[in-house]
């Protein structure tokens, strides 16, 4: 969960959505979509 925490600091607000997606399916498209939004 260290990577997720690091990303959360980099992204900031979109962490919850990205973490949710990554934690559920762990896919890149999901993360990219979250960052884009």
Short mmCIF file of C-alpha atoms in Angstrom, two decimals:
data_model
loop_
_atom_site.label_atom_id
_atom_site.label_comp_id
_atom_site.label_asym_id
_atom_site.label_seq_id
_atom_site.Cartn_x
_atom_site.Cartn_y
_atom_site.Cartn_z
CA UNK A 1 0.00 0.00 0.00
CA UNK A 2 3.09 2.21 -0.03
CA UNK A 3 2.79 2.74 -3.77
CA UNK A 4 -0.84 3.76 -3.43
CA UNK A 5 0.02 6.23 -0.69
CA UNK A 6 2.79 7.73 -2.79
CA UNK A 7 0.45 8.09 -5.76
CA UNK A 8 -2.20 9.62 -3.55
CA UNK A 9 0.22 12.38 -2.60
CA UNK A 10 1.13 12.94 -6.25
CA UNK A 11 -2.44 13.04 -7.47
CA UNK A 12 -4.11 14.38 -4.34
CA UNK A 13 -7.87 14.42 -4.70
CA UNK A 14 -8.27 11.74 -7.36
CA UNK A 15 -6.67 9.22 -5.01
CA UNK A 16 -9.86 7.69 -3.68
CA UNK A 17 -11.28 7.04 -7.14
CA UNK A 18 -8.00 5.70 -8.51
CA UNK A 19 -7.32 3.59 -5.43
CA UNK A 20 -10.84 2.19 -5.60
CA UNK A 21 -10.41 1.20 -9.22
CA UNK A 22 -6.90 -0.11 -8.82
CA UNK A 23 -7.78 -1.98 -5.66
CA UNK A 24 -10.78 -3.60 -7.32
CA UNK A 25 -9.38 -4.53 -10.72
CA UNK A 26 -5.83 -3.17 -10.57
CA UNK A 27 -5.84 -1.93 -14.17
CA UNK A 28 -4.00 0.88 -15.91
CA UNK A 29 -6.95 2.17 -18.00
CA UNK A 30 -8.92 2.75 -14.83
CA UNK A 31 -6.13 4.83 -13.31
CA UNK A 32 -5.62 6.81 -16.50
CA UNK A 33 -9.34 7.56 -16.68
CA UNK A 34 -9.34 8.72 -13.07
CA UNK A 35 -6.40 11.05 -13.64
CA UNK A 36 -7.97 12.39 -16.81
CA UNK A 37 -11.19 13.21 -14.96
#
